[in-house]
XYZ file of C-alpha atoms in Angstrom:
667
model
C 48.103 -98.564 -82.837
C 46.958 -96.809 -79.914
C 43.098 -95.323 -80.179
C 42.739 -91.587 -80.369
C 41.565 -91.085 -77.314
C 45.191 -92.521 -76.154
C 46.837 -90.201 -78.268
C 49.276 -87.316 -76.166
C 48.334 -84.030 -77.106
C 51.638 -81.231 -76.165
C 51.139 -77.384 -75.459
C 52.875 -74.048 -74.050
C 53.138 -74.499 -70.968
C 50.193 -72.868 -69.108
C 50.403 -73.283 -65.262
C 53.221 -70.419 -64.015
C 57.057 -69.828 -64.584
C 58.233 -72.635 -67.197
C 59.815 -75.216 -64.727
C 62.911 -75.732 -67.498
C 63.558 -72.414 -68.390
C 67.256 -72.373 -67.960
C 68.398 -70.149 -63.918
C 68.407 -66.600 -64.424
C 72.562 -65.219 -65.957
C 72.763 -62.709 -64.141
C 76.407 -61.740 -65.830
C 75.210 -59.306 -67.755
C 73.176 -57.502 -65.203
C 75.991 -57.320 -62.564
C 78.511 -56.301 -65.468
C 75.667 -53.618 -66.895
C 75.712 -52.295 -62.776
C 79.091 -52.225 -62.359
C 79.765 -50.033 -65.030
C 76.852 -47.755 -63.530
C 78.151 -48.025 -59.885
C 81.966 -47.120 -61.346
C 80.176 -44.196 -62.932
C 79.321 -43.301 -59.768
C 75.630 -44.277 -59.595
C 74.860 -46.040 -56.530
C 74.819 -49.863 -56.418
C 70.559 -49.298 -56.273
C 70.461 -46.335 -59.090
C 72.356 -48.828 -60.806
C 70.101 -51.777 -60.110
C 67.005 -49.350 -60.868
C 68.396 -48.337 -64.045
C 69.599 -51.420 -65.253
C 65.886 -52.646 -64.618
C 64.719 -49.252 -66.410
C 66.707 -50.435 -69.430
C 66.854 -54.087 -69.575
C 69.610 -55.889 -71.113
C 70.465 -57.566 -74.567
C 68.435 -59.519 -75.646
C 65.464 -58.144 -72.954
C 63.507 -55.618 -73.042
C 64.117 -52.819 -69.922
C 60.539 -51.594 -67.340
C 60.941 -48.932 -70.190
C 60.081 -50.635 -73.130
C 57.388 -52.426 -71.303
C 55.874 -49.152 -70.869
C 56.039 -47.767 -73.303
C 54.524 -50.477 -74.906
C 51.409 -50.348 -71.972
C 51.081 -46.363 -73.021
C 51.276 -47.929 -77.285
C 48.231 -49.906 -75.972
C 46.342 -47.456 -74.581
C 46.174 -45.163 -77.036
C 45.434 -47.988 -79.200
C 42.624 -48.415 -77.532
C 41.472 -45.155 -77.266
C 42.158 -44.257 -81.165
C 40.390 -47.323 -82.186
C 36.960 -47.084 -80.493
C 33.683 -45.067 -80.162
C 30.795 -45.430 -77.589
C 28.127 -45.035 -79.517
C 27.651 -49.038 -80.884
C 24.735 -49.467 -78.550
C 22.680 -46.537 -79.653
C 23.870 -47.599 -83.464
C 22.382 -51.181 -82.794
C 19.087 -49.366 -81.548
C 18.466 -47.011 -83.940
C 18.882 -49.254 -86.908
C 16.757 -51.788 -84.929
C 13.982 -49.012 -85.245
C 14.633 -48.059 -88.796
C 14.198 -52.033 -89.514
C 11.191 -52.420 -87.532
C 9.556 -48.787 -88.798
C 10.672 -49.658 -92.170
C 8.925 -53.641 -92.230
C 5.076 -51.838 -90.453
C 5.358 -48.944 -93.539
C 5.380 -52.129 -95.615
C 3.151 -53.953 -93.538
C 0.534 -50.888 -93.708
C 0.504 -50.582 -97.212
C -0.372 -53.846 -98.244
C -2.744 -54.124 -95.502
C -5.915 -54.034 -98.190
C -8.408 -54.986 -94.961
C -7.761 -52.378 -92.747
C -9.677 -48.941 -92.414
C -8.209 -46.057 -94.427
C -8.351 -43.716 -90.814
C -6.741 -46.001 -88.772
C -4.237 -46.731 -91.512
C -4.141 -42.716 -91.601
C -3.198 -42.312 -87.710
C -0.360 -45.180 -87.866
C 1.127 -43.443 -90.448
C 0.687 -40.300 -89.010
C 3.069 -41.478 -86.237
C 5.313 -43.476 -87.477
C 6.280 -40.086 -90.562
C 6.252 -38.351 -86.967
C 8.192 -40.002 -84.465
C 10.520 -37.760 -82.419
C 14.697 -37.643 -83.953
C 16.005 -38.637 -80.356
C 15.802 -42.359 -81.042
C 15.465 -42.913 -77.315
C 12.365 -40.488 -77.719
C 11.233 -42.751 -80.329
C 12.200 -46.236 -78.893
C 9.751 -44.835 -75.913
C 6.532 -43.274 -78.066
C 6.238 -46.786 -79.989
C 6.696 -48.600 -76.089
C 2.324 -49.006 -76.567
C 2.475 -48.965 -80.202
C 0.289 -52.185 -81.611
C 2.390 -53.700 -84.598
C 0.681 -54.943 -87.659
C 4.124 -56.643 -89.193
C 5.671 -59.460 -86.857
C 8.516 -58.231 -88.212
C 8.743 -54.894 -87.099
C 7.294 -56.198 -83.539
C 10.117 -59.133 -83.531
C 12.304 -56.013 -84.262
C 11.166 -53.818 -81.680
C 11.221 -56.198 -78.984
C 15.242 -57.876 -80.088
C 15.876 -53.207 -78.588
C 14.803 -54.342 -75.480
C 16.248 -57.639 -75.578
C 19.137 -55.761 -76.427
C 19.331 -53.135 -74.125
C 18.539 -55.125 -71.059
C 21.501 -57.327 -71.838
C 24.007 -54.533 -72.228
C 22.871 -53.206 -69.415
C 23.603 -56.670 -67.470
C 27.059 -56.777 -69.437
C 27.513 -53.295 -68.674
C 27.612 -54.753 -65.019
C 28.534 -58.801 -65.646
C 31.026 -59.805 -68.050
C 29.716 -62.089 -70.493
C 26.036 -61.188 -70.059
C 24.856 -60.420 -73.366
C 26.483 -63.242 -74.769
C 24.701 -65.268 -72.217
C 21.170 -64.004 -72.753
C 21.200 -64.222 -76.093
C 17.920 -65.675 -76.930
C 16.856 -66.067 -73.632
C 13.603 -66.886 -71.775
C 10.903 -64.430 -69.706
C 12.087 -67.434 -67.456
C 15.740 -66.687 -67.495
C 15.142 -62.746 -67.160
C 13.104 -63.430 -63.764
C 15.805 -65.497 -62.991
C 18.847 -62.516 -63.549
C 16.006 -60.451 -61.416
C 16.320 -62.893 -58.327
C 19.792 -62.783 -58.926
C 20.083 -59.214 -58.353
C 17.484 -58.971 -55.456
C 19.603 -61.693 -53.677
C 23.113 -59.924 -54.702
C 21.804 -56.732 -53.224
C 20.540 -58.324 -49.850
C 23.861 -60.256 -49.396
C 25.232 -56.707 -49.751
C 23.471 -55.097 -47.800
C 24.194 -56.944 -44.735
C 27.652 -57.440 -45.538
C 27.356 -53.141 -45.418
C 26.191 -53.585 -41.828
C 28.614 -56.817 -41.230
C 26.562 -58.974 -40.536
C 26.690 -61.655 -43.404
C 27.797 -65.034 -42.413
C 30.212 -67.409 -44.677
C 26.554 -69.165 -44.428
C 24.354 -66.618 -46.462
C 27.628 -66.141 -48.970
C 27.572 -70.015 -50.146
C 24.056 -70.554 -49.989
C 23.920 -67.565 -52.596
C 26.857 -69.112 -54.835
C 24.276 -72.960 -54.477
C 21.546 -70.572 -55.885
C 23.507 -68.079 -58.852
C 26.870 -69.308 -58.929
C 26.692 -70.230 -62.300
C 26.745 -66.354 -63.336
C 29.852 -66.002 -61.523
C 32.636 -67.928 -63.877
C 35.439 -65.903 -61.793
C 33.938 -68.143 -59.021
C 34.940 -66.009 -56.105
C 35.869 -67.814 -52.807
C 34.703 -64.964 -50.517
C 32.068 -62.356 -50.209
C 34.886 -59.855 -51.046
C 36.588 -61.925 -53.609
C 32.696 -60.624 -55.470
C 32.624 -57.267 -54.333
C 35.970 -56.938 -56.039
C 35.000 -58.263 -59.169
C 31.667 -56.415 -58.983
C 33.476 -53.563 -58.122
C 36.724 -52.753 -61.163
C 33.233 -53.117 -63.383
C 30.782 -50.861 -62.061
C 33.049 -48.223 -61.160
C 34.195 -49.267 -65.351
C 30.755 -48.537 -66.522
C 31.168 -45.656 -64.190
C 33.416 -44.280 -66.841
C 31.941 -45.459 -69.346
C 29.073 -43.097 -69.011
C 31.272 -39.569 -68.063
C 32.967 -41.064 -71.122
C 30.461 -40.128 -73.292
C 28.817 -36.334 -74.724
C 25.536 -35.587 -72.385
C 23.797 -36.563 -75.555
C 24.832 -40.299 -75.794
C 24.090 -39.863 -71.795
C 20.625 -38.859 -71.953
C 19.643 -40.913 -74.909
C 20.672 -43.917 -72.456
C 19.455 -43.452 -69.414
C 15.870 -42.335 -71.131
C 16.131 -46.091 -73.175
C 17.104 -48.058 -70.020
C 13.555 -47.919 -68.829
C 12.909 -50.321 -71.830
C 15.480 -53.040 -70.425
C 13.802 -56.719 -71.102
C 10.696 -54.272 -70.438
C 11.329 -54.023 -66.751
C 11.657 -50.780 -64.679
C 12.386 -53.860 -62.368
C 15.888 -54.371 -64.230
C 17.184 -50.572 -63.861
C 16.394 -50.365 -60.308
C 18.058 -53.567 -59.404
C 21.325 -52.165 -60.941
C 20.975 -48.623 -59.577
C 20.919 -50.977 -55.710
C 23.667 -52.861 -56.758
C 25.980 -49.573 -57.456
C 25.452 -48.327 -54.584
C 26.412 -51.125 -52.666
C 29.176 -51.396 -54.036
C 30.502 -47.551 -53.953
C 29.799 -47.913 -50.875
C 31.548 -50.915 -50.251
C 34.561 -50.286 -52.430
C 35.260 -45.816 -52.471
C 38.229 -45.875 -53.464
C 37.930 -47.838 -56.738
C 37.881 -44.333 -59.555
C 33.462 -44.041 -60.061
C 34.331 -40.328 -61.491
C 37.036 -40.912 -64.035
C 36.821 -40.151 -68.452
C 37.978 -41.312 -71.265
C 38.378 -39.269 -74.881
C 37.129 -42.481 -77.484
C 38.849 -41.296 -81.334
C 38.455 -44.061 -83.094
C 35.529 -45.164 -86.094
C 34.222 -48.725 -84.145
C 31.267 -48.872 -82.139
C 31.496 -50.744 -78.373
C 28.142 -51.799 -77.112
C 27.901 -51.060 -73.315
C 29.191 -54.140 -72.599
C 32.897 -54.331 -74.380
C 32.835 -50.202 -73.717
C 32.923 -51.017 -70.608
C 35.484 -54.207 -70.721
C 37.958 -51.716 -72.591
C 37.492 -48.927 -69.938
C 38.529 -51.904 -67.459
C 41.198 -52.693 -69.590
C 42.158 -49.188 -69.450
C 42.378 -48.738 -65.805
C 44.080 -52.272 -66.497
C 47.079 -50.857 -68.388
C 47.237 -47.517 -65.800
C 47.824 -50.394 -63.425
C 50.523 -51.416 -64.863
C 51.979 -48.546 -65.843
C 52.811 -47.578 -62.130
C 53.482 -50.868 -61.043
C 56.629 -50.550 -63.947
C 57.348 -47.376 -62.708
C 58.554 -48.399 -60.110
C 58.611 -45.056 -58.299
C 56.020 -45.605 -55.058
C 57.400 -45.908 -52.054
C 58.507 -49.782 -51.405
C 57.860 -50.484 -54.826
C 59.751 -53.640 -56.233
C 58.921 -56.242 -59.124
C 57.235 -58.351 -57.112
C 54.479 -55.737 -57.224
C 53.668 -56.882 -60.930
C 50.860 -58.086 -62.158
C 52.355 -60.900 -64.345
C 48.795 -61.989 -65.384
C 47.437 -58.794 -66.666
C 50.529 -57.933 -68.286
C 50.421 -60.881 -70.176
C 47.162 -60.615 -70.766
C 47.611 -56.819 -72.276
C 50.957 -57.361 -73.828
C 51.590 -61.150 -74.610
C 52.796 -64.244 -72.759
C 56.506 -62.872 -73.713
C 56.464 -59.334 -71.858
C 55.392 -61.462 -68.627
C 57.632 -63.633 -69.035
C 60.513 -60.561 -69.837
C 58.893 -58.805 -66.560
C 59.343 -62.294 -64.530
C 63.152 -62.966 -65.207
C 63.728 -58.631 -64.727
C 61.525 -59.419 -60.980
C 63.943 -63.074 -60.961
C 67.467 -60.525 -61.352
C 66.345 -57.801 -59.246
C 65.835 -60.907 -56.042
C 69.083 -62.450 -56.858
C 71.171 -59.724 -56.616
C 70.276 -58.723 -53.300
C 69.351 -62.281 -52.046
C 72.561 -64.270 -53.973
C 74.199 -61.704 -52.730
C 75.467 -59.543 -54.890
C 74.552 -56.721 -52.986
C 74.513 -55.930 -49.091
C 73.752 -53.522 -46.703
C 76.602 -50.785 -45.134
C 77.095 -49.610 -42.582
C 75.679 -46.476 -43.699
C 72.532 -48.947 -44.206
C 73.058 -48.396 -48.269
C 73.139 -50.964 -51.055
C 76.875 -51.639 -51.653
C 78.363 -54.560 -54.213
C 79.316 -57.121 -52.069
C 82.826 -58.632 -52.250
C 81.142 -61.715 -54.481
C 79.700 -58.927 -56.730
C 83.376 -57.836 -56.914
C 85.531 -61.065 -57.243
C 82.821 -62.295 -59.974
C 82.966 -59.048 -61.991
C 87.164 -58.989 -61.286
C 87.056 -62.246 -63.118
C 85.337 -60.716 -66.141
C 86.951 -57.716 -66.030
C 90.027 -59.477 -66.331
C 89.119 -62.268 -68.827
C 88.907 -58.618 -70.728
C 91.929 -57.553 -70.390
C 93.953 -60.999 -71.024
C 92.026 -61.087 -74.142
C 93.592 -57.374 -74.798
C 97.298 -58.627 -74.036
C 96.412 -61.904 -75.871
C 95.823 -59.539 -79.337
C 99.085 -57.909 -79.172
C 101.891 -57.808 -81.687
C 104.996 -60.325 -80.342
C 102.927 -60.618 -76.727
C 102.292 -63.996 -74.631
C 99.539 -65.160 -71.903
C 99.414 -63.572 -68.216
C 99.890 -66.913 -66.875
C 102.851 -68.204 -65.145
C 104.549 -71.480 -65.883
C 106.963 -74.105 -65.785
C 110.070 -73.107 -64.725
C 108.807 -69.017 -64.915
C 107.038 -69.918 -61.284
C 107.563 -71.775 -57.926
C 104.511 -74.550 -57.266
C 101.886 -73.072 -55.044
C 100.974 -76.241 -54.206
C 96.909 -76.136 -55.220
C 95.904 -77.209 -58.357
C 92.626 -75.841 -60.250
C 91.106 -77.270 -64.194
C 93.436 -76.904 -66.800
C 92.560 -74.445 -69.977
C 92.759 -73.965 -73.275
C 96.083 -72.005 -73.649
C 97.861 -73.116 -69.882
C 101.019 -74.170 -70.193
C 101.764 -75.323 -66.420
C 102.454 -78.892 -65.533
C 100.011 -81.436 -65.085
C 98.497 -82.386 -61.637
C 98.809 -85.956 -61.993
C 97.823 -87.509 -59.127
C 94.778 -84.728 -59.080
C 93.837 -85.484 -62.814
C 94.523 -89.729 -61.905
C 92.077 -89.263 -59.678
C 89.535 -87.403 -61.675
C 89.704 -89.923 -64.077
C 88.658 -92.529 -62.054
C 85.998 -91.051 -59.799
C 84.807 -90.207 -63.622
C 84.314 -94.091 -64.860
C 83.543 -95.236 -61.137
C 80.381 -92.896 -61.423
C 79.306 -93.835 -64.741
C 79.109 -97.337 -64.215
C 82.421 -98.571 -65.431
C 85.499 -100.790 -64.170
C 88.753 -98.696 -63.551
C 90.719 -101.448 -63.186
C 89.732 -102.350 -66.714
C 91.439 -99.264 -68.606
C 91.182 -95.620 -67.900
C 91.134 -92.811 -71.201
C 91.280 -89.493 -69.212
C 89.308 -86.868 -70.647
C 89.639 -83.361 -71.134
C 87.485 -82.298 -68.032
C 90.290 -84.275 -65.493
C 93.071 -82.284 -66.348
C 94.527 -80.294 -63.223
C 97.389 -78.498 -63.993
C 99.332 -77.218 -60.853
C 98.957 -73.770 -59.837
C 102.599 -71.961 -59.775
C 103.628 -68.561 -58.218
C 105.975 -66.341 -59.890
C 109.586 -66.149 -58.183
C 109.703 -62.355 -57.304
C 107.257 -61.004 -54.754
C 105.877 -57.368 -55.093
C 104.158 -54.963 -52.896
C 102.348 -53.093 -55.937
C 100.859 -50.187 -55.009
C 98.394 -48.986 -58.177
C 98.216 -45.191 -58.035
C 95.261 -43.814 -59.822
C 94.097 -39.916 -60.707
C 91.096 -39.194 -59.517
C 90.594 -35.592 -60.264
C 87.460 -34.419 -62.177
C 89.313 -33.856 -65.693
C 89.453 -37.697 -65.583
C 85.719 -38.096 -65.142
C 85.023 -35.431 -67.876
C 87.242 -36.834 -70.445
C 85.819 -40.775 -69.895
C 88.379 -41.815 -68.170
C 86.717 -42.472 -65.288
C 85.318 -45.918 -65.602
C 88.538 -47.620 -67.630
C 90.429 -46.327 -64.597
C 87.949 -48.838 -61.897
C 87.609 -51.392 -64.923
C 91.610 -51.608 -64.475
C 92.041 -51.963 -60.769
C 89.110 -54.549 -60.232
C 91.059 -56.501 -63.021
C 94.222 -55.924 -61.320
C 93.094 -56.557 -57.991
C 91.440 -60.082 -59.096
C 94.720 -60.852 -60.716
C 96.474 -60.182 -57.779
C 94.049 -61.680 -54.909
C 93.169 -65.051 -57.152
C 96.923 -65.836 -59.262
C 99.770 -63.586 -57.258
C 98.476 -64.721 -53.522
C 101.821 -64.034 -52.018
C 102.127 -60.448 -53.671
C 100.175 -57.411 -51.714
C 98.514 -55.210 -53.508
C 97.586 -51.511 -52.443
C 94.897 -48.430 -54.220
C 95.858 -45.551 -53.681
C 94.118 -42.347 -55.235
C 95.042 -39.022 -55.592
C 93.217 -35.630 -56.318
C 93.642 -32.405 -54.327
C 94.680 -34.790 -51.526
C 95.384 -38.741 -52.033
C 93.711 -41.641 -50.021
C 94.150 -45.505 -49.697
C 91.236 -47.837 -49.920
C 90.227 -51.279 -50.888
C 88.922 -52.386 -54.064
C 85.148 -51.265 -53.043
C 85.527 -48.189 -52.324
C 87.388 -47.169 -55.168
C 84.655 -48.803 -57.199
C 82.063 -46.876 -55.522
C 83.852 -43.592 -55.586
C 81.826 -40.591 -57.017
C 83.524 -38.456 -59.762
C 83.571 -35.290 -57.659
C 84.509 -31.596 -59.056
C 88.185 -31.140 -57.246
C 90.638 -29.358 -58.612
C 93.952 -30.802 -57.715
C 96.248 -33.322 -58.510
C 98.550 -34.301 -56.100
C 100.984 -36.876 -56.388
C 103.028 -36.005 -53.929
C 100.482 -37.112 -51.280
C 99.954 -40.646 -53.150
C 103.777 -41.049 -53.426
C 103.959 -40.608 -49.669
C 101.526 -43.569 -48.951
C 103.346 -45.792 -51.593
C 106.352 -45.003 -49.783
C 104.754 -46.256 -46.619
C 103.100 -49.067 -47.911
C 106.759 -50.478 -49.719
C 108.622 -49.768 -45.993
C 105.453 -51.634 -44.728
C 106.899 -54.163 -46.979
C 110.993 -54.450 -47.303
C 110.721 -58.218 -48.197
C 108.877 -57.833 -51.024
C 109.910 -56.318 -54.757
C 108.900 -52.173 -54.615
C 106.230 -51.709 -57.992
C 104.690 -48.600 -58.358
C 102.255 -48.287 -61.384
C 100.986 -44.701 -61.524
C 97.984 -43.672 -64.075
C 97.286 -40.238 -64.119
C 95.926 -37.543 -67.032
C 97.379 -34.302 -65.347
C 100.524 -32.577 -64.479
C 101.032 -32.379 -60.621
C 98.701 -29.580 -59.547
C 99.186 -29.601 -55.526
C 101.715 -31.153 -52.533
C 101.242 -31.553 -48.802
C 102.634 -28.731 -46.894
C 104.908 -29.178 -43.611
C 101.068 -28.989 -41.479
C 99.219 -32.134 -43.990
C 97.131 -29.349 -45.839
C 97.339 -29.220 -49.521
C 98.601 -26.588 -51.260
C 97.138 -26.070 -54.745
C 98.359 -23.986 -57.970
C 97.754 -23.621 -61.547
C 99.489 -23.868 -63.384
C 101.536 -25.689 -61.567
C 104.263 -24.137 -59.641
C 108.174 -25.089 -59.015
C 107.486 -26.107 -55.753
C 104.794 -28.610 -56.142
C 107.499 -30.121 -58.583
C 109.957 -30.037 -56.948
C 108.227 -31.873 -53.800
C 106.773 -34.350 -56.332
C 110.086 -35.084 -57.604
C 112.122 -35.700 -54.220
C 108.988 -37.766 -53.160
C 109.474 -40.260 -56.565
C 113.885 -39.902 -55.954
C 113.283 -41.868 -52.603
C 111.095 -44.362 -54.415
C 113.414 -44.792 -56.887
C 116.990 -45.019 -54.139
C 114.616 -48.003 -52.745
C 115.162 -49.827 -56.196
C 110.547 -49.213 -57.351
C 109.996 -50.305 -60.166
C 108.141 -47.481 -61.930
C 105.934 -47.468 -65.045
C 103.521 -44.380 -65.892
C 100.261 -44.992 -67.819
C 100.141 -41.418 -69.543
C 96.127 -40.742 -70.525
C 95.695 -38.113 -73.451
C 98.574 -36.082 -75.711
C 98.341 -32.615 -72.632
C 102.128 -31.605 -73.901
C 103.124 -30.666 -69.900
C 102.174 -33.944 -69.045
C 104.633 -35.483 -71.600
C 107.071 -33.531 -70.595
C 106.665 -33.815 -66.310
C 106.667 -37.651 -67.182
C 109.418 -38.243 -70.125
C 111.923 -36.782 -67.305
C 110.821 -38.270 -64.157
C 111.166 -41.557 -66.391
C 114.360 -41.203 -67.168
C 115.589 -39.740 -64.225
C 114.751 -42.715 -62.402
C 114.902 -45.550 -64.566
C 111.023 -46.040 -65.313
C 108.434 -46.190 -68.635
C 105.768 -44.566 -69.855
C 103.085 -46.542 -71.239
C 100.882 -44.088 -73.396
C 97.422 -46.519 -73.943
C 93.745 -45.479 -75.189
C 91.479 -45.187 -72.225
C 89.962 -48.560 -73.900
C 93.265 -50.439 -73.114
C 94.216 -48.986 -70.013
C 93.686 -52.022 -68.023
C 95.631 -54.462 -70.624
C 98.603 -51.404 -70.213
C 98.718 -51.784 -66.108
C 98.074 -55.577 -66.159
C 101.099 -56.068 -68.946
C 102.993 -53.923 -66.525
C 102.046 -55.675 -63.289
C 103.293 -59.152 -64.706
C 106.920 -57.736 -66.966
C 107.730 -56.898 -63.114
C 107.743 -60.421 -62.162
C 109.244 -62.293 -65.019
C 112.457 -59.753 -65.562
C 114.078 -57.596 -63.349
C 114.635 -54.150 -63.088
C 116.842 -51.819 -65.757
C 115.946 -54.813 -68.102
C 114.695 -52.521 -71.065
C 113.824 -55.702 -72.907
C 109.511 -54.774 -74.516
C 108.063 -57.708 -72.751
C 105.281 -56.192 -74.128
C 106.301 -56.331 -77.641
């Protein structure tokens, strides 16, 4: 059996980011950011909003900032600052009580001397500091009383040093006179080094010599004078804020008591010189602030200074988490400080958010446009479109009487490419690619392909097919302000993204044009449509949209024209002869006539037309029903959440069914 000395011990990894942690999953972030972009946010703001609210299983900056404020309030609500004064008062009471007992027991003492001593003890000032100072020259008769009084001086010295040098109170407990002299020597040398540094006369050798002599006082192990000054200045500034957070009476008491620290006035003069040096070297520290403590747990000077440092650290973290200053990024976050204040899990969450921010920029999901602003990149669009199409396919497959969205077998012609088999695929296998994959996998695993092959699901590839009917598709989307007001803005954009991804990846022989229509109509790419803000613009110019659709169809005469119209209102605008839009509410006959005439032209050209009516406006319902009957088109009235499935389903129907076939493919 291995000896105990050779047994391994395992614990939580604490050397930085976990090397075994899974890579950051950007899918959740990208979906959330894109959703906000489609709602009208800029990509920059959408990224900021995501970082602020976090993901489904990850706290965001706002939650972390809230926990920072809770931690701050908890510190202020738990503590009070008179811990040292209270401890001194108790030691003084103990010393006086023991002295009185000794005077009562000492029968050999002269009565006059006893009376004078008792009178002095009886008439001590009510101020603790004044009483301690008055007893500085008292000749104690009780050994216990003298020890209690000496502990007051020792306590004050250790507390005053602990204010400037964290941990000194514990380190000097039970210190000898030699230890105290070493502290005073360190203070003299430190002030000498800082004086030279202020004048720019110090050298690396001066710092090295100082650390060689006094490095034991500095467990932080600073590597330069500046690192030493930074650490000391933060602590000294916190000590100043601590004193300013006390009541005037408490401050006065401590100032009067400080003369008794270690029984050495030289200690206070050394600390005062240190404070002056540090304040001159680091004037940017907060030397004048204060806090309001309201708790019941008394703090000594050293511990109180530590709490003031914690409060300053919490304030710095709150500013970093706010990300409200110019040039701010999550790389600014002090993760070590966050772990100290809120725990390791909070630091891991913040690091993950920083990695998401970095990956969105460096991973190609956001790119800077010609106007200098950030935009979703084509890579982000593809990834988002794939996700939306997957959701749409899931909705389609859940419909009664529906069929899968993939084209298979005789319904399509081979495109010459193949892809990995997915559950539900009905396309013919690409046998050559499938067998090649099996051979490669077997050989890579050390097996002998000549001895026989065993197919794995991962080996299977299917031949991609294209529908025999190639189409020129125009998706006309209403961008009037009512779409945004009624909560249809984002579903409309999600629909366009899903359809765009389907056409660009599975029906590459088709041509798709996206056209928005408000007061005017405009052809745009998917990136423009995704980022389109919801303007408060009146007008539903379907007439202009149909004109642009007709132009696109004429450019692709060899393809089957398919028109998909998404709208939530009757036409209220049309183009005049001079190209300017005319708006009228209620719709006038000229607008309706121009729209109907253009729709008739598309119908005569054999265009398959489907209207997607959103909402239950009676006027719109009558209009689209009449138009569909007029040109042999269809009307679908989906809920906003089902718009994507309805549009994609109709698009697929245009491939698998010819014009005039009234079979309800979607069930």
